[in-house]
């Protein structure tokens, strides 16, 4: 594995923000992962695990340690007999694009179109329990092959290891375990879903994906962002609360709240991480003032030691 020095994280972030990581390694296979973990252990380096960087705000000062960019690829589908019935499973490498998995699954009539259009890797989607349109990746998740960076060992875990909840899991914002690959199962249909599918279904999963992609293109602002900045509080929409609090078009330096969608914060012009933090603090304060609700960031805000910044 080739380990580079002083690599700007902005290049690997959809927000285009982030200073240099002291060390940077692209992990494409098991050998790379084992070698990088050895290197980090020998040099006693802190580790930061990353996929496509579409859900992280990296620090302006970068990262004091080694950044592991997970890039292993590959996907395969197979049938297995469980309790006399056949189920279809997909085995996907963590560095694979989620979009590629969703498209391949749609061709096999898996009903997971809700996950269409979410950028990033499969590993990142699992760690953050990515989802949209009433569908979350944990709905179809079965098991994962994990690498323990401290012990230098692979092991397999099932769903309960992850403690999935809304846009979160035990593996988001931790740097001990790398998700290396995962197995997903075709969603089981209930009787009524089967009935509907047979008698009233007009669109195929592939058509549904293209409809969802069109909806997303119309709804979500274009530009350097990281998706929804804040999580939806129970029973409410963060975007609506932010809009009613008058934060649309709010600006801090190069960071701006989109004029189209108040929960999308964009890097309009050479923004820094500090600009984003200031923008987030002000937007959150406006919502608290009006609704007495404390919004929680969905985007992972990181300091130069890879620790989560609380705002
Ligand atoms: C335009 C836009 C639209 C978006 N829309 C949505 C949406 O509809 N729904 C949604 O849920 N999200 C959305 N997002 C956010 C983002 O795409 C998802 O959170 C995505 O799943 C992150 O994947 P990633 O590979 O970029 O992860 P990163 O941002 O690289 O990492 C996110 C977290 O996962 C961890 N991680 C990544 N890979 C691994 C691994 N292999 N092992 C262990 N930990 C790992 C990282 O350490 C970090 O804590 C959107 C983002 C953008 C830019």
CSV table of C-alpha atoms and ligand atoms in Angstrom, one decimal:
chain,number,residue,atom,x,y,z
A,1,UNK,CA,0.0,0.0,0.0
A,2,UNK,CA,1.3,3.5,-0.8
A,3,UNK,CA,1.0,5.9,2.1
A,4,UNK,CA,1.2,9.6,1.1
A,5,UNK,CA,2.0,12.5,3.4
A,6,UNK,CA,0.2,15.8,3.8
A,7,UNK,CA,-2.8,15.1,1.6
A,8,UNK,CA,-5.5,17.8,1.7
A,9,UNK,CA,-8.8,16.3,2.7
A,10,UNK,CA,-10.8,18.9,0.8
A,11,UNK,CA,-10.2,16.7,-2.3
A,12,UNK,CA,-12.1,13.9,-0.7
A,13,UNK,CA,-15.0,15.9,0.7
A,14,UNK,CA,-18.2,16.8,-1.1
A,15,UNK,CA,-18.1,20.1,0.9
A,16,UNK,CA,-14.6,20.7,-0.6
A,17,UNK,CA,-13.3,21.6,2.8
A,18,UNK,CA,-10.4,20.2,4.9
A,19,UNK,CA,-6.7,20.8,5.5
A,20,UNK,CA,-4.0,18.1,5.1
A,21,UNK,CA,-4.0,14.7,6.7
A,22,UNK,CA,-0.5,13.9,8.0
A,23,UNK,CA,-0.8,10.5,6.3
A,24,UNK,CA,-3.2,9.2,3.7
A,25,UNK,CA,-3.8,5.6,2.5
A,26,UNK,CA,-6.1,4.2,-0.2
A,27,UNK,CA,-7.3,0.8,0.9
A,28,UNK,CA,-8.3,-1.3,-2.0
A,29,UNK,CA,-8.0,-4.8,-0.5
A,30,UNK,CA,-7.4,-6.9,2.6
A,31,UNK,CA,-3.6,-6.6,2.2
A,32,UNK,CA,-3.7,-2.8,2.1
A,33,UNK,CA,-5.9,-2.7,5.2
A,34,UNK,CA,-3.6,-5.0,7.2
A,35,UNK,CA,-0.5,-3.1,6.1
A,36,UNK,CA,-2.0,0.3,6.8
A,37,UNK,CA,-3.1,-0.9,10.3
A,38,UNK,CA,0.4,-2.2,11.0
A,39,UNK,CA,1.9,1.1,9.9
A,40,UNK,CA,-0.5,3.1,12.1
A,41,UNK,CA,0.2,0.8,15.1
A,42,UNK,CA,4.0,1.0,14.7
A,43,UNK,CA,3.9,4.8,14.4
A,44,UNK,CA,1.2,5.1,17.1
A,45,UNK,CA,-1.0,7.2,14.7
A,46,UNK,CA,-4.5,8.2,15.2
A,47,UNK,CA,-6.8,6.8,12.5
A,48,UNK,CA,-9.7,8.4,10.6
A,49,UNK,CA,-11.9,6.1,8.4
A,50,UNK,CA,-13.5,7.6,5.3
A,51,UNK,CA,-15.6,6.6,2.4
A,52,UNK,CA,-16.5,9.3,-0.2
A,53,UNK,CA,-16.6,12.1,2.4
A,54,UNK,CA,-20.2,13.1,1.6
A,55,UNK,CA,-21.3,13.3,5.2
A,56,UNK,CA,-18.3,14.9,6.9
A,57,UNK,CA,-17.0,18.4,7.6
A,58,UNK,CA,-13.3,18.0,7.9
A,59,UNK,CA,-11.3,20.5,9.9
A,60,UNK,CA,-9.4,23.5,8.3
A,61,UNK,CA,-6.2,22.2,10.1
A,62,UNK,CA,-6.7,18.8,8.6
A,63,UNK,CA,-6.1,15.6,10.6
A,64,UNK,CA,-3.2,14.6,12.9
A,65,UNK,CA,-2.9,11.0,12.0
A,66,UNK,CA,-3.6,8.6,9.1
A,67,UNK,CA,-6.7,8.9,6.9
A,68,UNK,CA,-7.9,5.5,5.6
A,69,UNK,CA,-9.9,6.0,2.4
A,70,UNK,CA,-11.9,2.7,1.9
A,71,UNK,CA,-11.9,2.0,-1.8
A,72,UNK,CA,-12.4,-1.8,-2.1
A,73,UNK,CA,-14.9,-2.7,-4.8
A,74,UNK,CA,-17.1,-5.6,-5.8
A,75,UNK,CA,-20.6,-6.9,-5.7
A,76,UNK,CA,-22.1,-10.3,-6.1
A,77,UNK,CA,-25.6,-11.7,-5.8
A,78,UNK,CA,-26.5,-15.3,-4.8
A,79,UNK,CA,-29.4,-17.4,-3.6
A,80,UNK,CA,-29.4,-19.4,-0.4
A,81,UNK,CA,-31.9,-21.8,1.0
A,82,UNK,CA,-33.0,-20.8,4.5
A,83,UNK,CA,-35.8,-22.8,6.2
A,84,UNK,CA,-36.8,-24.4,2.9
A,85,UNK,CA,-37.3,-21.0,1.2
A,86,UNK,CA,-34.8,-19.5,-1.2
A,87,UNK,CA,-33.6,-15.9,-0.4
A,88,UNK,CA,-31.5,-13.7,-2.5
A,89,UNK,CA,-28.4,-12.1,-0.9
A,90,UNK,CA,-26.0,-9.5,-2.1
A,91,UNK,CA,-22.4,-9.4,-0.9
A,92,UNK,CA,-20.9,-5.9,-1.4
A,93,UNK,CA,-17.5,-4.4,-0.7
A,94,UNK,CA,-17.6,-1.4,1.6
A,95,UNK,CA,-15.8,0.9,-0.9
A,96,UNK,CA,-18.4,0.2,-3.6
A,97,UNK,CA,-20.7,3.0,-4.6
A,98,UNK,CA,-24.1,2.7,-3.0
A,99,UNK,CA,-25.7,3.8,-6.3
A,100,UNK,CA,-24.1,0.9,-8.1
A,101,UNK,CA,-25.5,-1.5,-5.6
A,102,UNK,CA,-29.0,0.0,-5.8
A,103,UNK,CA,-29.0,-0.1,-9.6
A,104,UNK,CA,-27.8,-3.7,-9.7
A,105,UNK,CA,-30.4,-4.7,-7.1
A,106,UNK,CA,-33.2,-2.9,-9.0
A,107,UNK,CA,-32.4,-5.0,-12.1
A,108,UNK,CA,-33.2,-8.0,-9.8
A,109,UNK,CA,-36.4,-6.4,-8.7
A,110,UNK,CA,-35.3,-5.6,-5.2
A,111,UNK,CA,-37.5,-2.8,-3.9
A,112,UNK,CA,-35.0,-0.5,-2.5
A,113,UNK,CA,-35.5,2.5,-4.8
A,114,UNK,CA,-35.7,4.8,-1.7
A,115,UNK,CA,-31.9,4.5,-1.4
A,116,UNK,CA,-31.4,5.8,-5.0
A,117,UNK,CA,-29.6,9.0,-5.4
A,118,UNK,CA,-27.8,8.9,-2.0
A,119,UNK,CA,-24.1,9.6,-2.8
A,120,UNK,CA,-21.2,7.8,-1.1
A,121,UNK,CA,-20.0,4.3,-0.4
A,122,UNK,CA,-21.8,1.3,1.0
A,123,UNK,CA,-19.5,1.4,4.1
A,124,UNK,CA,-20.5,5.1,4.8
A,125,UNK,CA,-24.1,4.3,4.2
A,126,UNK,CA,-24.0,1.5,6.8
A,127,UNK,CA,-22.1,3.5,9.4
A,128,UNK,CA,-24.6,6.4,9.1
A,129,UNK,CA,-27.7,4.2,8.4
A,130,UNK,CA,-28.4,6.2,5.2
A,131,UNK,CA,-31.9,6.4,3.9
A,132,UNK,CA,-34.6,8.4,2.3
A,133,UNK,CA,-38.3,8.0,1.2
A,134,UNK,CA,-39.1,5.6,4.1
A,135,UNK,CA,-36.2,3.2,3.3
A,136,UNK,CA,-33.0,2.8,5.3
A,137,UNK,CA,-30.0,0.6,4.6
A,138,UNK,CA,-30.5,-1.2,7.9
A,139,UNK,CA,-33.8,-2.6,6.5
A,140,UNK,CA,-31.9,-5.0,4.3
A,141,UNK,CA,-28.6,-5.3,6.2
A,142,UNK,CA,-27.7,-8.9,7.3
A,143,UNK,CA,-24.1,-9.0,8.4
A,144,UNK,CA,-20.7,-7.4,7.8
A,145,UNK,CA,-17.1,-8.3,7.7
A,146,UNK,CA,-15.2,-5.9,10.0
A,147,UNK,CA,-11.6,-5.3,10.6
A,148,UNK,CA,-10.5,-4.5,14.1
A,149,UNK,CA,-7.7,-2.0,13.7
A,150,UNK,CA,-6.3,-2.4,17.2
A,151,UNK,CA,-6.1,-6.2,17.1
A,152,UNK,CA,-5.4,-6.5,13.4
A,153,UNK,CA,-8.1,-9.1,12.9
A,154,UNK,CA,-11.2,-9.6,10.7
A,155,UNK,CA,-14.4,-10.9,12.2
A,156,UNK,CA,-18.1,-11.1,11.1
A,157,UNK,CA,-20.9,-9.3,12.9
A,158,UNK,CA,-24.6,-9.3,12.7
A,159,UNK,CA,-27.1,-6.5,12.8
A,160,UNK,CA,-27.2,-6.0,16.6
A,161,UNK,CA,-23.5,-5.1,16.6
A,162,UNK,CA,-24.4,-1.8,14.8
A,163,UNK,CA,-27.3,-0.6,17.0
A,164,UNK,CA,-28.8,1.1,14.0
A,165,UNK,CA,-31.0,4.1,14.6
A,166,UNK,CA,-32.1,7.1,12.6
A,167,UNK,CA,-29.1,8.2,10.5
A,168,UNK,CA,-26.7,6.7,13.0
A,169,UNK,CA,-25.1,3.5,14.2
A,170,UNK,CA,-22.4,2.5,16.7
A,171,UNK,CA,-20.0,2.6,13.8
A,172,UNK,CA,-20.4,6.2,12.8
A,173,UNK,CA,-17.8,8.5,14.4
A,174,UNK,CA,-15.5,5.7,15.6
A,175,UNK,CA,-12.2,4.7,14.4
A,176,UNK,CA,-11.5,1.2,15.7
A,177,UNK,CA,-13.5,-0.9,13.3
A,178,UNK,CA,-13.4,-0.8,9.5
A,179,UNK,CA,-16.5,-2.2,7.7
A,180,UNK,CA,-14.8,-4.2,4.9
A,181,UNK,CA,-17.8,-5.8,3.2
A,182,UNK,CA,-21.5,-6.5,4.0
A,183,UNK,CA,-24.3,-8.9,3.1
A,184,UNK,CA,-27.8,-7.7,2.4
A,185,UNK,CA,-31.0,-9.7,1.9
A,186,UNK,CA,-33.7,-9.0,-0.7
A,187,UNK,CA,-36.5,-7.3,1.3
A,188,UNK,CA,-39.3,-9.7,2.1
A,189,UNK,CA,-42.7,-8.6,0.9
A,190,UNK,CA,-45.7,-8.9,3.1
A,191,UNK,CA,-48.8,-10.5,1.7
A,192,UNK,CA,-50.4,-7.1,0.9
A,193,UNK,CA,-47.2,-5.8,-0.7
A,194,UNK,CA,-47.2,-8.9,-2.9
A,195,UNK,CA,-50.9,-8.4,-3.7
A,196,UNK,CA,-50.3,-4.8,-4.7
A,197,UNK,CA,-47.2,-5.7,-6.7
A,198,UNK,CA,-49.2,-8.2,-8.7
A,199,UNK,CA,-52.4,-6.2,-9.3
A,200,UNK,CA,-51.6,-2.6,-9.1
A,201,UNK,CA,-48.0,-2.1,-9.7
A,202,UNK,CA,-47.3,0.0,-12.7
A,203,UNK,CA,-43.6,0.9,-12.2
A,204,UNK,CA,-40.6,-1.4,-12.1
A,205,UNK,CA,-37.9,-0.8,-9.4
A,206,UNK,CA,-35.7,0.6,-12.2
A,207,UNK,CA,-38.4,3.1,-13.2
A,208,UNK,CA,-39.0,4.0,-9.6
A,209,UNK,CA,-35.2,4.8,-9.3
A,210,UNK,CA,-35.3,7.1,-12.2
A,211,UNK,CA,-38.5,8.9,-10.8
A,212,UNK,CA,-36.8,9.3,-7.4
A,213,UNK,CA,-33.6,10.6,-9.1
A,214,UNK,CA,-35.7,13.2,-11.0
A,215,UNK,CA,-37.5,14.2,-7.8
A,216,UNK,CA,-34.1,14.6,-6.0
A,217,UNK,CA,-32.6,16.6,-8.8
A,218,UNK,CA,-35.6,19.0,-8.7
A,219,UNK,CA,-35.7,19.2,-4.9
A,220,UNK,CA,-32.1,19.3,-3.8
A,221,UNK,CA,-29.9,22.3,-4.5
A,222,UNK,CA,-27.0,22.0,-6.8
A,223,UNK,CA,-23.5,22.7,-5.3
A,224,UNK,CA,-20.9,21.6,-2.9
A,225,UNK,CA,-22.9,20.3,0.1
A,226,UNK,CA,-23.3,17.3,2.4
A,227,UNK,CA,-27.0,16.5,2.1
A,228,UNK,CA,-29.2,17.4,5.0
A,229,UNK,CA,-27.2,19.3,7.5
A,230,UNK,CA,-29.4,18.6,10.5
A,231,UNK,CA,-31.4,15.5,11.4
A,232,UNK,CA,-35.2,15.6,11.5
A,233,UNK,CA,-36.3,15.9,15.1
A,234,UNK,CA,-39.0,13.3,16.0
A,235,UNK,CA,-42.2,14.1,14.1
A,236,UNK,CA,-40.8,17.2,12.5
A,237,UNK,CA,-38.8,18.2,9.4
A,238,UNK,CA,-35.6,20.1,10.1
A,239,UNK,CA,-35.9,21.9,6.7
A,240,UNK,CA,-39.3,23.3,7.6
A,241,UNK,CA,-38.2,24.4,11.1
A,242,UNK,CA,-35.1,26.1,9.6
A,243,UNK,CA,-37.1,27.8,6.9
A,244,UNK,CA,-39.7,29.1,9.3
A,245,UNK,CA,-36.9,30.4,11.5
A,246,UNK,CA,-35.8,32.6,8.5
A,247,UNK,CA,-32.3,31.1,7.9
A,248,UNK,CA,-32.6,30.7,4.1
A,249,UNK,CA,-29.8,32.6,2.4
A,250,UNK,CA,-27.9,33.1,5.7
A,251,UNK,CA,-24.2,33.5,5.0
A,252,UNK,CA,-21.0,33.1,7.0
A,253,UNK,CA,-17.9,33.7,4.9
A,254,UNK,CA,-18.2,31.3,1.9
A,255,UNK,CA,-20.8,29.1,3.6
A,256,UNK,CA,-24.5,29.7,2.8
A,257,UNK,CA,-27.9,28.2,3.6
A,258,UNK,CA,-29.4,27.3,0.3
A,259,UNK,CA,-32.2,29.5,-1.0
A,260,UNK,CA,-34.0,26.4,-2.2
A,261,UNK,CA,-33.8,24.1,0.8
A,262,UNK,CA,-33.1,25.5,4.3
A,263,UNK,CA,-31.4,22.3,5.5
A,264,UNK,CA,-28.8,22.3,2.7
A,265,UNK,CA,-25.7,24.3,3.6
A,266,UNK,CA,-23.4,24.9,0.6
A,267,UNK,CA,-19.8,25.9,0.1
A,268,UNK,CA,-20.5,28.8,-2.3
A,269,UNK,CA,-17.0,30.3,-2.4
A,270,UNK,CA,-13.9,29.0,-0.7
A,271,UNK,CA,-15.7,28.4,2.6
A,272,UNK,CA,-13.7,27.2,5.6
A,273,UNK,CA,-14.9,24.7,8.2
A,274,UNK,CA,-15.2,27.6,10.7
A,275,UNK,CA,-17.6,29.3,8.3
A,276,UNK,CA,-19.7,26.2,8.3
A,277,UNK,CA,-19.6,25.9,12.1
A,278,UNK,CA,-20.6,29.5,12.5
A,279,UNK,CA,-23.5,29.1,10.0
A,280,UNK,CA,-24.6,25.9,11.8
A,281,UNK,CA,-24.5,27.5,15.3
A,282,UNK,CA,-26.5,30.5,14.1
A,283,UNK,CA,-29.1,28.4,12.2
A,284,UNK,CA,-29.5,26.1,15.2
A,285,UNK,CA,-29.9,29.1,17.5
A,286,UNK,CA,-32.6,30.6,15.3
A,287,UNK,CA,-34.6,27.3,15.5
A,288,UNK,CA,-34.2,27.1,19.2
A,289,UNK,CA,-35.3,30.7,19.7
A,290,UNK,CA,-38.5,30.1,17.7
A,291,UNK,CA,-39.4,26.5,18.5
A,292,UNK,CA,-37.4,25.6,21.6
A,293,UNK,CA,-36.0,22.6,19.6
A,294,UNK,CA,-32.3,21.8,19.6
A,295,UNK,CA,-31.4,20.4,16.1
A,296,UNK,CA,-28.7,17.8,16.0
A,297,UNK,CA,-26.2,17.8,13.1
A,298,UNK,CA,-26.5,14.9,10.6
A,299,UNK,CA,-23.2,15.9,9.1
A,300,UNK,CA,-20.2,14.7,11.1
A,301,UNK,CA,-18.3,17.8,12.3
A,302,UNK,CA,-14.6,16.8,12.9
A,303,UNK,CA,-11.7,18.4,14.7
A,304,UNK,CA,-8.1,17.9,13.8
A,305,UNK,CA,-7.9,14.9,16.0
A,306,UNK,CA,-10.8,13.2,14.4
A,307,UNK,CA,-13.1,13.9,17.3
A,308,UNK,CA,-16.7,15.0,16.8
A,309,UNK,CA,-17.3,18.7,17.4
A,310,UNK,CA,-20.5,19.4,19.4
A,311,UNK,CA,-22.2,22.6,18.6
B,1,LIG,C1,-26.2,15.9,-2.3
B,1,LIG,C2,-26.2,14.9,-1.2
B,1,LIG,C3,-27.4,14.3,-0.9
B,1,LIG,C4,-27.5,13.4,0.2
B,1,LIG,N1,-28.7,12.8,0.5
B,1,LIG,C5,-28.7,11.9,1.5
B,1,LIG,C6,-30.0,11.2,1.8
B,1,LIG,O1,-31.0,11.3,1.1
B,1,LIG,N2,-30.0,10.3,2.8
B,1,LIG,C7,-28.9,10.1,3.6
B,1,LIG,O2,-28.9,9.2,4.5
B,1,LIG,N3,-27.7,10.7,3.4
B,1,LIG,C8,-27.6,11.6,2.4
B,1,LIG,N4,-26.4,12.3,2.1
B,1,LIG,C9,-25.3,12.1,3.1
B,1,LIG,C10,-24.3,11.0,2.6
B,1,LIG,O3,-24.4,10.8,1.2
B,1,LIG,C11,-24.5,9.7,3.3
B,1,LIG,O4,-24.4,9.9,4.7
B,1,LIG,C12,-23.5,8.6,2.8
B,1,LIG,O5,-24.0,7.4,3.2
B,1,LIG,C13,-22.1,8.8,3.3
B,1,LIG,O6,-21.2,7.9,2.7
B,1,LIG,P1,-19.7,8.2,2.5
B,1,LIG,O7,-19.0,7.1,1.9
B,1,LIG,O8,-19.5,9.5,1.8
B,1,LIG,O9,-19.2,8.4,4.0
B,1,LIG,P2,-18.2,9.4,4.7
B,1,LIG,O10,-18.8,10.8,4.7
B,1,LIG,O11,-16.9,9.2,4.1
B,1,LIG,O12,-18.2,8.9,6.2
B,1,LIG,C14,-19.3,9.0,7.0
B,1,LIG,C15,-19.1,8.2,8.3
B,1,LIG,O13,-19.0,6.8,8.0
B,1,LIG,C16,-17.8,6.3,8.5
B,1,LIG,N5,-17.3,5.3,7.5
B,1,LIG,C17,-17.3,5.4,6.1
B,1,LIG,N6,-16.8,4.3,5.5
B,1,LIG,C18,-16.6,3.4,6.6
B,1,LIG,C19,-16.1,2.1,6.6
B,1,LIG,N7,-15.8,1.3,5.5
B,1,LIG,N8,-16.0,1.5,7.9
B,1,LIG,C20,-16.3,2.2,9.0
B,1,LIG,N9,-16.7,3.4,9.0
B,1,LIG,C21,-16.9,4.1,7.8
B,1,LIG,C22,-16.8,7.5,8.6
B,1,LIG,O14,-15.8,7.2,9.5
B,1,LIG,C23,-17.8,8.5,9.0
B,1,LIG,O15,-18.0,8.4,10.4
B,1,LIG,C24,-26.3,13.2,1.0
B,1,LIG,C25,-25.1,13.8,0.7
B,1,LIG,C26,-25.1,14.7,-0.4
B,1,LIG,C27,-23.8,15.4,-0.7
